[in-house]
Amino acid sequence: MTGARAVSRCDQLGAPPYSDMPGGLFRAYLTPAYFAAQDALAGWMAKAGMTVRRDPAANLVGRYEGVDPQAPALIIGSHLDSVRDGGRYDGPLGIMLGIECVASLSAQGKRLPFAIEVYAFGDEEGSRFPAAMLTSRAVAGTLHPATLDMADADGVSVAVALPGDIDAYLAAARRPRTTLAYLEAHIEQGPVLEADGLAVGTVTGIAAQLRYSVVVRGMAGQAGTTTMRLRRDPLAGAAAMVLAVEQLARSDNSDVVATVGVIEAAPGAPNVIPGEVRFTIDVRSGVEARRDAVAEAILARIAEIAKARDLEIAIERIHDLPASPCDPVLMDLMDAALAAAGQPVRRLVSGAGHDAMNMAALCPTTMLFIRCKGGISHNPAEHVDPADAEIALKVMLGFIERLAARYA
Ligand code: GLV
Ligand code: MN
Ligand code: MN
């Protein structure tokens, strides 16, 4: 039951020292919990028969050599970091299943025409630094060096947090001819598979994402003496803006979703009218044009609200990833592996972002979704049935077998 072992290893990494938060899971990029989890992973990778290295972006990479060391490798990857007070499987399950694929092959003494490299990516969630998916962008060769020039909420820069040399960061990039394909298994983080009574499904593509950071400035003041008419309250303005974000996405009547997930008022005291408010906006859709149309409407409405309330605004686009279709040939191989494992073939789209979005710039990508209870994710209640992980492992091995047969 090595699928069950993959699940129990995620559980093991769900508490300190693999979490920086007592009583729950928070593992952000380049924190003590992150490095503790890498150490545990390195042991499991080595035990499965892989050589292990940490690349210049602080990804952990295990390699299981193929018959021809020069042949381009199949990468199996997912992320090790989590959101704050997150679930245990969003990210790590895909890494653990990659390790189990290799453990199964090496137990049988099987070498493939190509190597398998299992990547544990570092920063998919963007829960520490203002940008997200730094490390898979570095591996895909799409990371702009200026993006690295940033710091976390405590003022610690990426350069300081990184164990290696920041100037070498982009050397994590793989040359396209070293890479055959990218496979990522991930919990669905939504309700579709469960509703259809299915354990797993083939992903067709990933929705486009856009993120903004918004600063609203007004006038800080005395809560008791400043009359209501004289106020320039950026928090009341931001409240109107947040409702506009929700309303504009809703009224699009499409697959567009928009979220304000962070909001902070400064200086933050019960008897002070705030002087400044910062919040984020995340907008997504499977269709980039729809995403962009709603995002434009949101920005225009925010400007109107600011003007009407005499507030200043500064808006920065901090994240922009296009929709990422999965490779049609690899999708067919995945469907065939599903059928061979006795699973009904089901295709579904991903509203959540994944490192596969970046890897698509490097090589053809494919994803397998695994059912999670109630579709709940980014929540400690996230749950995966070990029997479903077992099925996912079988499908992944079937996919690898079919890819090898094509390649041979
Ligand atoms: C990742 O979890 C995302 O979809 O933002
Ligand atoms: Mn996530
Ligand atoms: Mn994830």
Short mmCIF file of C-alpha atoms in Angstrom, two decimals, residues 30-353:
data_model
loop_
_atom_site.label_atom_id
_atom_site.label_comp_id
_atom_site.label_asym_id
_atom_site.label_seq_id
_atom_site.Cartn_x
_atom_site.Cartn_y
_atom_site.Cartn_z
CA LEU A 30 12.91 28.93 2.91
CA THR A 31 11.73 28.70 6.52
CA PRO A 32 13.04 26.26 9.16
CA ALA A 33 10.01 24.00 8.53
CA TYR A 34 10.75 24.06 4.80
CA PHE A 35 14.31 22.86 5.30
CA ALA A 36 13.25 20.25 7.89
CA ALA A 37 10.73 18.89 5.36
CA GLN A 38 13.42 18.84 2.66
CA ASP A 39 15.63 16.75 4.96
CA ALA A 40 12.83 14.22 5.47
CA LEU A 41 12.13 14.14 1.73
CA ALA A 42 15.80 13.69 0.90
CA GLY A 43 15.85 10.55 3.08
CA TRP A 44 12.74 9.15 1.38
CA MET A 45 14.09 9.95 -2.08
CA ALA A 46 17.41 8.23 -1.33
CA LYS A 47 15.59 5.19 0.09
CA ALA A 48 13.57 4.96 -3.13
CA GLY A 49 16.80 4.75 -5.15
CA MET A 50 17.38 8.36 -6.17
CA THR A 51 20.39 10.63 -6.01
CA VAL A 52 19.37 13.86 -4.33
CA ARG A 53 20.44 17.47 -4.83
CA ARG A 54 19.21 20.93 -3.92
CA ASP A 55 19.15 23.20 -6.97
CA PRO A 56 20.09 26.93 -6.94
CA ALA A 57 16.44 27.94 -6.31
CA ALA A 58 16.38 25.65 -3.23
CA ASN A 59 14.16 23.05 -4.87
CA LEU A 60 14.89 19.50 -3.74
CA VAL A 61 15.45 17.20 -6.72
CA GLY A 62 15.75 13.41 -6.73
CA ARG A 63 16.96 11.61 -9.85
CA TYR A 64 16.38 7.98 -10.78
CA GLU A 65 18.73 7.24 -13.65
CA GLY A 66 17.46 5.78 -16.92
CA VAL A 67 19.11 3.43 -19.40
CA ASP A 68 20.47 6.42 -21.29
CA PRO A 69 21.74 9.16 -18.94
CA GLN A 70 21.78 11.60 -21.88
CA ALA A 71 18.10 11.09 -22.73
CA PRO A 72 15.72 13.89 -21.68
CA ALA A 73 14.14 13.15 -18.29
CA LEU A 74 10.53 12.85 -17.21
CA ILE A 75 9.94 15.31 -14.38
CA ILE A 76 7.37 14.48 -11.70
CA GLY A 77 6.81 17.50 -9.50
CA SER A 78 4.69 19.38 -7.04
CA HIS A 79 5.19 21.85 -4.19
CA LEU A 80 6.39 21.46 -0.62
CA ASP A 81 5.20 24.84 0.68
CA SER A 82 1.72 25.46 2.07
CA VAL A 83 -0.69 28.29 2.73
CA ARG A 84 -1.07 29.51 6.32
CA ASP A 85 -3.09 26.97 8.35
CA GLY A 86 -3.44 24.87 5.21
CA GLY A 87 -4.13 21.21 4.45
CA ARG A 88 -1.50 18.50 4.43
CA TYR A 89 -1.96 17.24 0.86
CA ASP A 90 -2.11 20.38 -1.30
CA GLY A 91 1.32 20.04 -2.89
CA PRO A 92 3.19 17.36 -0.94
CA LEU A 93 0.96 14.48 -2.10
CA GLY A 94 2.22 14.91 -5.69
CA ILE A 95 5.82 14.77 -4.48
CA MET A 96 5.20 11.69 -2.32
CA LEU A 97 3.45 9.92 -5.21
CA GLY A 98 6.41 10.75 -7.46
CA ILE A 99 8.73 9.16 -4.91
CA GLU A 100 6.44 6.11 -4.75
CA CYS A 101 6.53 5.76 -8.56
CA VAL A 102 10.32 5.58 -8.37
CA ALA A 103 10.25 3.27 -5.32
CA SER A 104 8.02 0.89 -7.27
CA LEU A 105 10.26 0.92 -10.36
CA SER A 106 13.47 0.46 -8.38
CA ALA A 107 11.94 -2.37 -6.29
CA GLN A 108 11.33 -4.18 -9.59
CA GLY A 109 14.83 -3.31 -10.79
CA LYS A 110 13.22 -1.54 -13.75
CA ARG A 111 15.15 1.14 -15.66
CA LEU A 112 13.29 3.25 -18.20
CA PRO A 113 14.66 4.66 -21.47
CA PHE A 114 14.74 8.02 -19.65
CA ALA A 115 15.55 9.21 -16.13
CA ILE A 116 12.83 10.35 -13.74
CA GLU A 117 13.49 13.49 -11.72
CA VAL A 118 11.18 14.24 -8.80
CA TYR A 119 11.02 17.98 -8.05
CA ALA A 120 9.82 19.31 -4.72
CA PHE A 121 9.13 22.92 -5.67
CA GLY A 122 9.43 25.67 -3.11
CA ASP A 123 7.12 28.55 -3.59
CA GLU A 124 3.92 27.62 -5.37
CA GLU A 125 1.61 29.31 -2.87
CA GLY A 126 3.40 32.64 -2.59
CA SER A 127 2.70 32.58 1.15
CA ARG A 128 5.91 34.33 2.19
CA PHE A 129 7.12 36.71 -0.51
CA PRO A 130 4.83 38.98 -2.57
CA ALA A 131 5.25 36.88 -5.76
CA ALA A 132 4.32 33.22 -6.24
CA MET A 133 5.74 30.21 -8.10
CA LEU A 134 9.28 31.55 -8.08
CA THR A 135 10.98 28.19 -8.14
CA SER A 136 9.10 26.48 -10.96
CA ARG A 137 9.48 29.67 -13.00
CA ALA A 138 13.22 29.48 -12.33
CA VAL A 139 13.32 25.84 -13.48
CA ALA A 140 11.28 26.63 -16.60
CA GLY A 141 13.56 29.57 -17.40
CA THR A 142 10.75 32.15 -17.29
CA LEU A 143 11.63 33.98 -14.08
CA HIS A 144 12.69 37.58 -14.52
CA PRO A 145 15.70 38.32 -12.27
CA ALA A 146 14.11 41.57 -11.00
CA THR A 147 11.30 39.49 -9.44
CA LEU A 148 13.79 38.18 -6.87
CA ASP A 149 14.38 41.65 -5.53
CA MET A 150 11.75 41.52 -2.79
CA ALA A 151 11.32 40.85 0.90
CA ASP A 152 8.82 39.12 3.20
CA ALA A 153 6.63 40.92 5.76
CA ASP A 154 9.56 41.01 8.23
CA GLY A 155 11.84 42.63 5.67
CA VAL A 156 13.89 39.46 5.01
CA SER A 157 14.86 39.41 1.34
CA VAL A 158 14.93 36.31 -0.88
CA ALA A 159 18.70 36.82 -1.11
CA VAL A 160 19.09 36.60 2.67
CA ALA A 161 16.69 33.67 3.13
CA LEU A 162 18.23 31.62 0.32
CA PRO A 163 20.91 29.17 1.50
CA GLY A 164 22.90 29.65 -1.74
CA ASP A 165 23.98 32.61 -3.84
CA ILE A 166 21.08 34.70 -5.21
CA ASP A 167 23.13 35.47 -8.33
CA ALA A 168 23.06 31.75 -9.16
CA TYR A 169 19.25 31.47 -8.73
CA LEU A 170 18.43 31.44 -12.44
CA ALA A 171 20.91 28.58 -12.95
CA ALA A 172 18.06 26.38 -11.69
CA ALA A 173 16.75 26.64 -15.28
CA ARG A 174 16.73 23.36 -17.19
CA ARG A 175 17.70 23.27 -20.80
CA PRO A 176 14.65 22.21 -22.85
CA ARG A 177 16.50 19.27 -24.39
CA THR A 178 17.10 17.75 -20.94
CA THR A 179 13.36 17.53 -20.31
CA LEU A 180 10.92 15.11 -21.92
CA ALA A 181 7.69 15.92 -20.11
CA TYR A 182 6.24 17.09 -16.80
CA LEU A 183 3.74 15.09 -14.72
CA GLU A 184 1.99 16.53 -11.66
CA ALA A 185 -0.49 14.71 -9.45
CA HIS A 186 -2.51 16.95 -7.15
CA ILE A 187 -5.67 16.87 -5.07
CA GLU A 188 -8.52 18.36 -7.06
CA GLN A 189 -9.25 21.06 -4.44
CA GLY A 190 -12.79 21.12 -5.78
CA PRO A 191 -15.97 19.01 -5.69
CA VAL A 192 -16.23 17.57 -9.24
CA LEU A 193 -14.62 14.12 -8.79
CA GLU A 194 -16.43 13.48 -5.53
CA ALA A 195 -19.77 14.48 -7.04
CA ASP A 196 -19.18 12.05 -9.91
CA GLY A 197 -18.04 9.23 -7.60
CA LEU A 198 -14.57 9.14 -9.16
CA ALA A 199 -11.17 8.74 -7.46
CA VAL A 200 -9.08 10.42 -10.17
CA GLY A 201 -9.35 12.42 -13.39
CA THR A 202 -7.25 13.79 -16.26
CA VAL A 203 -6.69 17.55 -16.15
CA THR A 204 -7.27 19.42 -19.42
CA GLY A 205 -5.68 22.71 -18.42
CA ILE A 206 -5.28 25.39 -15.76
CA ALA A 207 -7.15 28.69 -15.50
CA ALA A 208 -5.32 31.99 -16.12
CA GLN A 209 -4.42 33.97 -12.98
CA LEU A 210 -3.96 37.65 -12.28
CA ARG A 211 -3.10 39.25 -8.94
CA TYR A 212 -2.92 42.86 -7.80
CA SER A 213 -1.73 44.54 -4.66
CA VAL A 214 -3.78 47.64 -3.84
CA VAL A 215 -2.83 50.45 -1.46
CA VAL A 216 -5.55 52.91 -0.43
CA ARG A 217 -4.44 56.06 1.39
CA GLY A 218 -6.66 58.47 3.27
CA MET A 219 -6.14 60.48 6.42
CA ALA A 220 -5.45 58.88 9.79
CA GLY A 221 -7.29 60.57 12.64
CA GLN A 222 -8.89 60.63 16.05
CA ALA A 223 -11.89 58.26 16.15
CA GLY A 224 -13.71 60.37 18.72
CA THR A 225 -13.24 63.87 17.37
CA THR A 226 -13.17 63.59 13.58
CA THR A 227 -16.74 64.08 12.39
CA MET A 228 -18.08 61.59 9.88
CA ARG A 229 -18.34 64.20 7.13
CA LEU A 230 -14.68 65.20 7.45
CA ARG A 231 -13.19 61.74 7.24
CA ARG A 232 -11.14 60.25 4.42
CA ASP A 233 -11.31 56.68 5.71
CA PRO A 234 -9.41 54.23 3.45
CA LEU A 235 -10.86 51.19 5.23
CA ALA A 236 -14.47 52.18 4.55
CA GLY A 237 -13.36 52.85 0.95
CA ALA A 238 -11.64 49.47 0.74
CA ALA A 239 -14.81 47.80 2.04
CA ALA A 240 -16.73 49.27 -0.92
CA MET A 241 -13.93 48.13 -3.24
CA VAL A 242 -14.00 44.55 -1.88
CA LEU A 243 -17.76 44.35 -2.47
CA ALA A 244 -17.23 45.69 -6.00
CA VAL A 245 -14.69 42.91 -6.68
CA GLU A 246 -17.25 40.31 -5.64
CA GLN A 247 -20.13 41.92 -7.48
CA LEU A 248 -18.28 42.39 -10.79
CA ALA A 249 -17.03 38.78 -10.86
CA ARG A 250 -20.49 37.46 -9.98
CA SER A 251 -22.30 39.53 -12.55
CA ASP A 252 -20.01 38.24 -15.31
CA ASN A 253 -21.99 34.97 -15.10
CA SER A 254 -19.01 33.03 -16.40
CA ASP A 255 -16.25 30.94 -14.83
CA VAL A 256 -14.50 34.15 -13.64
CA VAL A 257 -13.67 34.12 -9.92
CA ALA A 258 -12.24 37.05 -7.95
CA THR A 259 -11.01 37.02 -4.36
CA VAL A 260 -9.71 39.49 -1.81
CA GLY A 261 -7.66 37.24 0.47
CA VAL A 262 -5.50 39.72 2.37
CA ILE A 263 -6.51 43.04 3.90
CA GLU A 264 -4.61 45.11 6.44
CA ALA A 265 -5.38 48.48 7.97
CA ALA A 266 -2.67 50.70 9.42
CA PRO A 267 -1.91 51.80 12.03
CA GLY A 268 -4.59 49.40 13.33
CA ALA A 269 -6.07 50.60 16.61
CA PRO A 270 -9.71 50.77 17.77
CA ASN A 271 -9.52 54.51 18.41
CA VAL A 272 -7.70 55.51 15.20
CA ILE A 273 -9.27 56.08 11.79
CA PRO A 274 -6.87 54.14 9.54
CA GLY A 275 -4.50 56.12 7.33
CA GLU A 276 -3.66 53.33 4.91
CA VAL A 277 -5.17 50.02 3.81
CA ARG A 278 -3.54 47.33 1.72
CA PHE A 279 -5.36 44.45 0.08
CA THR A 280 -4.84 41.87 -2.66
CA ILE A 281 -7.10 40.88 -5.56
CA ASP A 282 -6.87 37.50 -7.30
CA VAL A 283 -8.81 37.09 -10.59
CA ARG A 284 -9.03 33.85 -12.60
CA SER A 285 -10.75 32.32 -15.58
CA GLY A 286 -10.16 29.55 -18.08
CA VAL A 287 -10.50 32.27 -20.75
CA GLU A 288 -7.86 34.99 -20.47
CA ALA A 289 -10.01 37.60 -22.24
CA ARG A 290 -12.82 37.15 -19.68
CA ARG A 291 -10.37 37.37 -16.80
CA ASP A 292 -8.89 40.56 -18.25
CA ALA A 293 -12.27 42.14 -18.96
CA VAL A 294 -13.43 41.60 -15.37
CA ALA A 295 -10.08 42.75 -13.98
CA GLU A 296 -10.32 45.97 -16.00
CA ALA A 297 -13.85 46.60 -14.77
CA ILE A 298 -12.67 46.03 -11.19
CA LEU A 299 -9.80 48.51 -11.53
CA ALA A 300 -12.09 51.12 -13.09
CA ARG A 301 -14.65 50.74 -10.27
CA ILE A 302 -11.91 51.00 -7.63
CA ALA A 303 -10.73 54.24 -9.21
CA GLU A 304 -14.30 55.62 -9.13
CA ILE A 305 -14.76 54.69 -5.47
CA ALA A 306 -11.41 56.28 -4.56
CA LYS A 307 -12.33 59.48 -6.41
CA ALA A 308 -15.74 59.73 -4.78
CA ARG A 309 -14.17 59.35 -1.32
CA ASP A 310 -11.12 61.51 -1.96
CA LEU A 311 -8.71 58.61 -1.41
CA GLU A 312 -5.41 57.95 -3.15
CA ILE A 313 -4.78 54.56 -4.68
CA ALA A 314 -1.69 52.74 -5.95
CA ILE A 315 -2.24 49.45 -7.73
CA GLU A 316 0.50 47.03 -8.76
CA ARG A 317 0.06 43.88 -10.82
CA ILE A 318 2.07 41.31 -8.86
CA HIS A 319 1.22 38.09 -10.70
CA ASP A 320 0.08 37.24 -14.23
CA LEU A 321 0.02 33.72 -15.60
CA PRO A 322 -1.75 32.78 -18.83
CA ALA A 323 -4.11 29.81 -19.04
CA SER A 324 -2.10 26.64 -19.44
CA PRO A 325 -3.57 23.81 -21.53
CA CYS A 326 -2.22 20.32 -20.84
CA ASP A 327 -0.63 18.43 -23.73
CA PRO A 328 -3.24 16.53 -25.84
CA VAL A 329 -0.97 13.53 -26.51
CA LEU A 330 -0.09 13.17 -22.83
CA MET A 331 -3.78 13.56 -21.89
CA ASP A 332 -4.57 10.59 -24.14
CA LEU A 333 -1.82 8.56 -22.44
CA MET A 334 -3.29 9.50 -19.05
CA ASP A 335 -6.79 8.49 -20.18
CA ALA A 336 -5.40 5.14 -21.36
CA ALA A 337 -3.67 4.66 -18.00
CA LEU A 338 -6.95 5.45 -16.21
CA ALA A 339 -8.84 2.90 -18.29
CA ALA A 340 -6.15 0.26 -17.75
CA ALA A 341 -6.41 0.85 -13.99
CA GLY A 342 -10.15 0.12 -14.22
CA GLN A 343 -11.12 3.78 -13.73
CA PRO A 344 -13.76 5.61 -15.77
CA VAL A 345 -12.10 8.22 -17.96
CA ARG A 346 -13.00 11.73 -16.84
CA ARG A 347 -11.45 15.03 -17.90
CA LEU A 348 -11.71 18.24 -15.87
CA VAL A 349 -10.24 21.73 -15.78
CA SER A 350 -8.23 23.19 -12.89
CA GLY A 351 -9.32 26.46 -11.30
CA ALA A 352 -6.39 26.25 -8.88
CA GLY A 353 -2.90 27.21 -9.99
#
